[in-house]
Short mmCIF file of C-alpha atoms and ligand atoms in Angstrom, two decimals:
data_model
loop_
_atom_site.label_atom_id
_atom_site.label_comp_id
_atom_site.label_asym_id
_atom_site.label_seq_id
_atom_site.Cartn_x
_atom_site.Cartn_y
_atom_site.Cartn_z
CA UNK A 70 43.26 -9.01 -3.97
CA UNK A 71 44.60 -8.64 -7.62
CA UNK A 72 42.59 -7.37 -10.02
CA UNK A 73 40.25 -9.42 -12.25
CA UNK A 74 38.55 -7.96 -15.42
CA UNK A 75 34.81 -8.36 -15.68
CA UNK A 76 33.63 -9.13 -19.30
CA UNK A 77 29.65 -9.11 -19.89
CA UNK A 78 28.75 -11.14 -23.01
CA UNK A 79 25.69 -11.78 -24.57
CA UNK A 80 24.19 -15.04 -23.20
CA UNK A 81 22.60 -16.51 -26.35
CA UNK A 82 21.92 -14.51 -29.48
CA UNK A 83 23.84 -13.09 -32.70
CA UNK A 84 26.56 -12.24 -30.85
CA UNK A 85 27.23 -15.24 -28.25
CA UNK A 86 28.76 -17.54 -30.64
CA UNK A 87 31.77 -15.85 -32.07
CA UNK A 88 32.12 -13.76 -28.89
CA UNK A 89 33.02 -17.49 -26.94
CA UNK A 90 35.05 -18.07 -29.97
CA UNK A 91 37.41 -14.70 -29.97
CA UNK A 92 38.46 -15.35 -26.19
CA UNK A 93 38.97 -19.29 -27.25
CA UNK A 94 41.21 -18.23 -29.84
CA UNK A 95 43.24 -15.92 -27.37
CA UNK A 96 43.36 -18.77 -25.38
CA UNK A 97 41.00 -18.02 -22.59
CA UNK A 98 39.06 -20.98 -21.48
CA UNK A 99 35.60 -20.55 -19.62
CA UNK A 100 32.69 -22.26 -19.42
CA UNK A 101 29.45 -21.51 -21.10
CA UNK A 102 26.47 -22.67 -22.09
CA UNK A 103 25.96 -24.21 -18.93
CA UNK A 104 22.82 -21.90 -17.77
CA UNK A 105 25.20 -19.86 -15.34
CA UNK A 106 25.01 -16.44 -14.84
CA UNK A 107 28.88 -15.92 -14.99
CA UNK A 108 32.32 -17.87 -15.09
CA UNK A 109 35.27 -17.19 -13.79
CA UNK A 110 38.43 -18.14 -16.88
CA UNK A 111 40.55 -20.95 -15.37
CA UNK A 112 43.78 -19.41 -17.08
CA UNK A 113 43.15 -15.53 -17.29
CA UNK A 114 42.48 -13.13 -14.55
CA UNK A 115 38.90 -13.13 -15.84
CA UNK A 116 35.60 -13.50 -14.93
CA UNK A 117 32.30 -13.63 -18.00
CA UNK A 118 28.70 -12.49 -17.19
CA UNK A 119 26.00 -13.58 -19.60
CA UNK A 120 23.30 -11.23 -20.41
CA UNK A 121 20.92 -9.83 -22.81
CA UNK A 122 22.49 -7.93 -25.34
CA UNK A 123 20.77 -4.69 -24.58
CA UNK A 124 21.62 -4.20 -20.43
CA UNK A 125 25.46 -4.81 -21.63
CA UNK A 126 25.99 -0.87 -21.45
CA UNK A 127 24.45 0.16 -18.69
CA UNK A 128 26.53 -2.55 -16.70
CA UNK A 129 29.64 -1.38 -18.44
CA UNK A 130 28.30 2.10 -17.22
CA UNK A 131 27.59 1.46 -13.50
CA UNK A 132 30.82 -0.80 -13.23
CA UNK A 133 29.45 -4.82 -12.76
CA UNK A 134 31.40 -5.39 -15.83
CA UNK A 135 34.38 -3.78 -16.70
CA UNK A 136 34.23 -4.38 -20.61
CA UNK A 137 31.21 -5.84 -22.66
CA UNK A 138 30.87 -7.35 -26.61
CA UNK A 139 27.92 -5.67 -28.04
CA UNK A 140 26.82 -4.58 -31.58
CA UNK A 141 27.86 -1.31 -32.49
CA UNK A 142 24.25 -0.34 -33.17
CA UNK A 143 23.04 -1.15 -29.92
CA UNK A 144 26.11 0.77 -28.51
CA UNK A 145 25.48 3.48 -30.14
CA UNK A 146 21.70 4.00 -29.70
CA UNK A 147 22.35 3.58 -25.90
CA UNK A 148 22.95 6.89 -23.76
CA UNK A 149 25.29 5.22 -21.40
CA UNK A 150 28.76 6.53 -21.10
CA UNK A 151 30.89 3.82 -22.73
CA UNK A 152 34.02 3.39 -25.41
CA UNK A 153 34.30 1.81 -28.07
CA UNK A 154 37.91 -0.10 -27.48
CA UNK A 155 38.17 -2.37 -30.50
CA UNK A 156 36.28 -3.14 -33.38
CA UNK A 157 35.76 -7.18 -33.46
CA UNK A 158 34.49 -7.97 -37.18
CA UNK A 159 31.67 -10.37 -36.64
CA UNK A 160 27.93 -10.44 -36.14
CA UNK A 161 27.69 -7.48 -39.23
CA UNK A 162 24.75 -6.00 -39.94
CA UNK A 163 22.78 -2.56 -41.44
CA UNK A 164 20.03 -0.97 -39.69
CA UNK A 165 17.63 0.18 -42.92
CA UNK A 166 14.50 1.76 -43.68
CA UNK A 167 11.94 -0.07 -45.14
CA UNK A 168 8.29 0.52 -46.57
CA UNK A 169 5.12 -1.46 -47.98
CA UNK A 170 5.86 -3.21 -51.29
CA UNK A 171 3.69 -1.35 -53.57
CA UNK A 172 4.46 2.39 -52.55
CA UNK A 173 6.79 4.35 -55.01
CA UNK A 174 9.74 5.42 -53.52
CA UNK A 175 11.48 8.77 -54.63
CA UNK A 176 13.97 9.51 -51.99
CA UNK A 177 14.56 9.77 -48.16
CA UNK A 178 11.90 13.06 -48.83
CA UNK A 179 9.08 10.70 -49.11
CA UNK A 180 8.96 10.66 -45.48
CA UNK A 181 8.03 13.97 -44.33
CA UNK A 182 5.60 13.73 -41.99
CA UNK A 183 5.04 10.16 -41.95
CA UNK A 184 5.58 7.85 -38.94
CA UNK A 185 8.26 5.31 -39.07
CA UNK A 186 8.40 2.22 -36.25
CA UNK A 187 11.52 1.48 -34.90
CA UNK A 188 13.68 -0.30 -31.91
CA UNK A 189 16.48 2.78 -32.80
CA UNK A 190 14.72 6.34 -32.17
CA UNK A 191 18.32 7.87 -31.69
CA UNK A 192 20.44 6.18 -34.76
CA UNK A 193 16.96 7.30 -36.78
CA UNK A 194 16.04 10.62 -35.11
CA UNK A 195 19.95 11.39 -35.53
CA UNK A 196 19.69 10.09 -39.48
CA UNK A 197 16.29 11.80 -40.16
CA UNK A 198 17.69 15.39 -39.01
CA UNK A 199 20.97 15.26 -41.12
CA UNK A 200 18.70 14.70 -43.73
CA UNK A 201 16.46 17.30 -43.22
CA UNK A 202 13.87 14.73 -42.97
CA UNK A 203 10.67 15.84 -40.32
CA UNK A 204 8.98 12.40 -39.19
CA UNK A 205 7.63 10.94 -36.26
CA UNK A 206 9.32 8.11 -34.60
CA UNK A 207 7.12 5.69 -33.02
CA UNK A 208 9.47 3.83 -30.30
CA UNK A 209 8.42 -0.15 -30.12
CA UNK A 210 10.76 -2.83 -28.96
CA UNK A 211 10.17 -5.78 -31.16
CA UNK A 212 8.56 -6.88 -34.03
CA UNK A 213 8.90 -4.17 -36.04
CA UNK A 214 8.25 -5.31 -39.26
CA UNK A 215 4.75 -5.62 -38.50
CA UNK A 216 4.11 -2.31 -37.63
CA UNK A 217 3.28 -1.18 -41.66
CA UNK A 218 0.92 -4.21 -41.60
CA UNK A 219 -1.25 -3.37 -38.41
CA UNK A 220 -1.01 0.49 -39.36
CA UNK A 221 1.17 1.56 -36.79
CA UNK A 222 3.57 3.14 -39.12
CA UNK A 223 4.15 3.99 -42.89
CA UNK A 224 7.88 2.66 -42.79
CA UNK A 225 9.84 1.19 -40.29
CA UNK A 226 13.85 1.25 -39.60
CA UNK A 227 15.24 -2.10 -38.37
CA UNK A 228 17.98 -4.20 -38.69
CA UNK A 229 18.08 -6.13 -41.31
CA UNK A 230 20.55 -9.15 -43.00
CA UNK A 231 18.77 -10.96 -45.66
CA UNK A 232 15.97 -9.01 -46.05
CA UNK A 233 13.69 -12.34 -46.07
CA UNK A 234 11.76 -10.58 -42.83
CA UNK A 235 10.78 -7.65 -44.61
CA UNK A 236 9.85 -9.98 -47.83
CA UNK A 237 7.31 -12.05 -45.57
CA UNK A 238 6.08 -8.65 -44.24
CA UNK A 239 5.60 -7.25 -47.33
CA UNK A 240 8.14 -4.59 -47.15
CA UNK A 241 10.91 -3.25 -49.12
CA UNK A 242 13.87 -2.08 -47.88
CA UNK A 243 14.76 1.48 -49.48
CA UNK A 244 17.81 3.10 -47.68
CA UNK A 245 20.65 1.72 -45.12
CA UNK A 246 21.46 4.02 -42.60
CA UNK A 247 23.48 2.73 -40.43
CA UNK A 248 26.06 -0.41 -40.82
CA UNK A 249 27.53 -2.16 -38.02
CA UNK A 250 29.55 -5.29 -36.60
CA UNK A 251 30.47 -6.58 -32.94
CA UNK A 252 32.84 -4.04 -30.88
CA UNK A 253 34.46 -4.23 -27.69
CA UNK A 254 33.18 -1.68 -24.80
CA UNK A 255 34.98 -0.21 -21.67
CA UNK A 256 34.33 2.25 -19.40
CA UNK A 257 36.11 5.54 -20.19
CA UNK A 258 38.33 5.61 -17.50
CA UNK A 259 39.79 1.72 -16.20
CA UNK A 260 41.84 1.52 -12.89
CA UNK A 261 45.63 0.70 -14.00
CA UNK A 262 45.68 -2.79 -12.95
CA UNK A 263 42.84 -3.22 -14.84
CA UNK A 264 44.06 -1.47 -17.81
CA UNK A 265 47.01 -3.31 -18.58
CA UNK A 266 44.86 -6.60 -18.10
CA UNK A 267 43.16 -5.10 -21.26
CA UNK A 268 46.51 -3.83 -22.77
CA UNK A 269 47.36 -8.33 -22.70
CA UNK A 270 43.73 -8.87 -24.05
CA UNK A 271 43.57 -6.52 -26.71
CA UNK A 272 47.67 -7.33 -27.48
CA UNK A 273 45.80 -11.08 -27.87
CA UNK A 274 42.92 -10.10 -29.88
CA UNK A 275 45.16 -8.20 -32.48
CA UNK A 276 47.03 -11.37 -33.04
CA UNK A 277 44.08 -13.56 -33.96
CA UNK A 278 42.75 -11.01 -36.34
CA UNK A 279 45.97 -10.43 -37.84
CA UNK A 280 46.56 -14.06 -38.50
CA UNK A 281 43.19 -14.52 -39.64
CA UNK A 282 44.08 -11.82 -42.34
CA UNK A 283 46.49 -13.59 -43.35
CA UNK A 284 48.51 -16.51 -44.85
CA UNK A 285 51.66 -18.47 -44.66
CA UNK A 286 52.80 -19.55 -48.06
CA UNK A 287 55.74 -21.44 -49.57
CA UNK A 288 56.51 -22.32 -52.71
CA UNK A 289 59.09 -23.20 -55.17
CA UNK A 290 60.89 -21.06 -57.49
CA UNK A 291 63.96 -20.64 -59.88
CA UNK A 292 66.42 -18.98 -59.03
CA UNK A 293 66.38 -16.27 -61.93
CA UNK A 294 62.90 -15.35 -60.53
CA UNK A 295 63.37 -14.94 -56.95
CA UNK A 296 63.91 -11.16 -57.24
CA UNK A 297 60.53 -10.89 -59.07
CA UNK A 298 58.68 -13.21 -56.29
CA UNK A 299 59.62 -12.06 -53.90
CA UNK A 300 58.87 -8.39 -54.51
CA UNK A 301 55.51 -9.73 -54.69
CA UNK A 302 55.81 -11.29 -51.07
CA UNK A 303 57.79 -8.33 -48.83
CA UNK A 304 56.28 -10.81 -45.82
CA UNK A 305 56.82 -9.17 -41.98
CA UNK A 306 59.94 -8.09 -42.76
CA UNK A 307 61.54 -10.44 -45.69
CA UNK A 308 60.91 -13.41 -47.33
CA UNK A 309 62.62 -16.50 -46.11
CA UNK A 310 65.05 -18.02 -49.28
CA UNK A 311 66.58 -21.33 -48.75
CA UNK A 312 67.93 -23.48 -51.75
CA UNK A 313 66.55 -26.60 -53.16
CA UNK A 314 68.23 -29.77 -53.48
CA UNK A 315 67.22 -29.38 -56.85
CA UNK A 316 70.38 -26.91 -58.88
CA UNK A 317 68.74 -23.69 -59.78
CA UNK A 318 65.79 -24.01 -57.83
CA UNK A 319 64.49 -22.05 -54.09
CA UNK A 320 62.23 -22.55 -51.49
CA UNK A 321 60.23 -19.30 -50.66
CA UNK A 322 58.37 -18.82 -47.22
CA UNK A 323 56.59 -15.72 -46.88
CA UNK A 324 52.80 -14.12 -45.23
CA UNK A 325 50.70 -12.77 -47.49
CA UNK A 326 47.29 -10.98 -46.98
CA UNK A 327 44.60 -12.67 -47.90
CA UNK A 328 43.12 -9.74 -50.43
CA UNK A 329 46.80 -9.47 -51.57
CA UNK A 330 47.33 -13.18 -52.31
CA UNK A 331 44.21 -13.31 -54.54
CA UNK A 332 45.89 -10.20 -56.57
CA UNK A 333 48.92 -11.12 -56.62
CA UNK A 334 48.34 -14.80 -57.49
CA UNK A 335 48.66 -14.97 -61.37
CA UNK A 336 51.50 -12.42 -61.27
CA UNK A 337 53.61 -15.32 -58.80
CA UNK A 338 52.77 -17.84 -60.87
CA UNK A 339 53.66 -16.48 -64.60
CA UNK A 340 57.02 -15.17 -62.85
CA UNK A 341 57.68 -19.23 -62.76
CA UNK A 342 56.46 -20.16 -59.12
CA UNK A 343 55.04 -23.90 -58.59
CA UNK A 344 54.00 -26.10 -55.92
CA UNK A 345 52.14 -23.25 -54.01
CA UNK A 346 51.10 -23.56 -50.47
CA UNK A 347 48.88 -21.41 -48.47
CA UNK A 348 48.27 -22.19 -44.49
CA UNK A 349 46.43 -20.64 -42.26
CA UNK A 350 48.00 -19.08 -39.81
CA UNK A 351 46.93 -19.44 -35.85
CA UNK A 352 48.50 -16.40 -34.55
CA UNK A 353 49.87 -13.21 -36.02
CA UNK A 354 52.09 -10.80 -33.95
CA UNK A 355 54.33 -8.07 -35.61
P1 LIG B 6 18.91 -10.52 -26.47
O1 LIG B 6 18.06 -11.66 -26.12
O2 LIG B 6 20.32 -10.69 -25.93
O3 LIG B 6 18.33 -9.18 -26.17
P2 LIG B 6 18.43 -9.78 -29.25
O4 LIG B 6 17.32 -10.58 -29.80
O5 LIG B 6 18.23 -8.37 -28.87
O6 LIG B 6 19.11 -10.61 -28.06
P3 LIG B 6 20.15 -10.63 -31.44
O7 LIG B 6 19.10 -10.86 -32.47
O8 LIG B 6 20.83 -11.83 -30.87
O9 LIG B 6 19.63 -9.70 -30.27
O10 LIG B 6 21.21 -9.64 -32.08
C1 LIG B 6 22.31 -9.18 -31.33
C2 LIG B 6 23.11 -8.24 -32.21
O11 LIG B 6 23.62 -8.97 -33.32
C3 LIG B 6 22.32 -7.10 -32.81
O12 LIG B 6 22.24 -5.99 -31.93
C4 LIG B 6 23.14 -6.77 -34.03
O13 LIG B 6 24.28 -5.98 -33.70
C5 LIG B 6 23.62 -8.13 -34.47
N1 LIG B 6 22.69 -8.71 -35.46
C6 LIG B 6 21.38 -8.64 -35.48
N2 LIG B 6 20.84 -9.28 -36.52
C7 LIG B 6 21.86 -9.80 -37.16
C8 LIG B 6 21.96 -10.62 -38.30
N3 LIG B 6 20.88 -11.01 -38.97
N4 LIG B 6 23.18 -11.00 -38.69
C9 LIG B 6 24.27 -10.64 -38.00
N5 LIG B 6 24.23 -9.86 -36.89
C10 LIG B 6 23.05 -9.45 -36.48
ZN1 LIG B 7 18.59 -7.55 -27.24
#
């Protein structure tokens, strides 16, 4: 039987959404959202388990899935043996301490010796000791914030995005320690056939972030300018130059990165360009 990659994903969270999105974008159809445990692609030797984001590793570990998507935080709190293949860009977030409103706060120091209630005792216990920081983690698995409230803990660690949850709670938050987005996860060691059908994923993935990074533009320019232009758009490899009907005038098609373009914008323009178009690119591949 050839090979099939196994991908675990999470089944409905943070994550799910742009997770079903990447693979749609490399052009891997599956169906989702349907209540099933798993789905085999229809066009790539693939087959998707949905599951809570947390288990993820420890199937990666023991081999039901081959690769997983899971938040770096949650990857790197966990003791399985897993790698981190690719970094994916989405679902980011910072894991941060936090404390009641009205205490003063003076530094990480302020902790010594209190207890702080968090879902993360490694990313925290690993934090507090570079810091030189002696405090006693008090492991809970949800609900954190409320912890400070009940008088559980002086100070929690949690993730956090808007902060609106600690507001409500009556917390503040006082120091990030830990920052993190969506990465892909493998075991260390894949058999070959199932390698190189992550070799054609990841070749895939790269492509849609690339062109999401970036821009195709064209515009028009005079001809005494296009040295200046297109010095400012060196493109994959060179800008494309083709002449207007109009005497004296060129049309220049280049790709631009996004930060770039934004920098580079008034520059192109006071060297004479008009009639500027910028299109999103579907795929990118160098
Ligand atoms: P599950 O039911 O699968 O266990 P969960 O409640 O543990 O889900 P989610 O809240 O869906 O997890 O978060 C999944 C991951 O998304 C987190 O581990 C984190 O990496 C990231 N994340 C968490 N909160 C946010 C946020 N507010 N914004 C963006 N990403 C977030
Ligand atoms: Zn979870």
């Amino acid at each position: 039987m050839s090979s099939i990659l196994r991908i675990a994903l999470q089944k409905s969270g943070r994550l799910s959404e742009d997770s079903y999105q990447l693979f749609k974008e490399c052009g891997i159809r599956f169906d989702y959202g349907t209540g099933k445990l798993k789905s085999v692609s229809s066009n790539f030797p693939a087959e998707f388990l949905f599951l809570r984001d947390d288990d993820i590793p420890g199937y990666v570990e023991d081999g039901v899935a081959d690769l997983g998507i899971v938040g770096e935080n949650v990857a790197v709190e966990s003791t399985h043996q897993i790698e981190t293949v690719h970094r994916l860009g989405f679902s980011k977030c910072r894991l941060s301490l936090a404390i009641p409103r009205g205490t003063d706060w003076n530094g990480i120091q302020d902790l010594n010796g209190k207890s702080i209630a968090t879902s993360y005792p490694r990313i925290l216990g690993n934090y507090l000791s570079e810091q030189q920081v002696s405090a006693e983690i008090h492991e809970i698995s949800g609900s954190v914030e409320i912890a400070p409230g009940i008088g559980l803990a002086e100070a929690i660690c949690d993730i956090v995005s808007s902060g609106s949850t600690l507001l409500s709670n009556g917390l503040k938050e006082v120091e990030t320690i830990f920052r993190s987005e969506a990465i892909l996860i493998a075991r260390p060691t894949l058999e070959d056939e199932k390698q190189s059908l992550l070799n054609k994923l990841l070749f895939r993935i790269k492509a849609v972030q690339a062109a999401k990074n970036n821009k195709y533009i064209v515009l028009n320019a005079p001809n005494n300018a296009l040295d200046q232009i297109t010095s400012l758009l060196p493109g994959m490899k060179s800008p494309t130059v083709t002449p207007l009907a109009t005497e004296g005038w060129s049309s220049v098609h280049s790709v631009i990165n996004e930060n770039d373009f934004w920098e580079n914008i008034e520059a192109i323009r006071s060297a004479g360009a008009q009639g500027i178009l910028v299109i999103p690119i579907e795929k990118m591949i160098y």
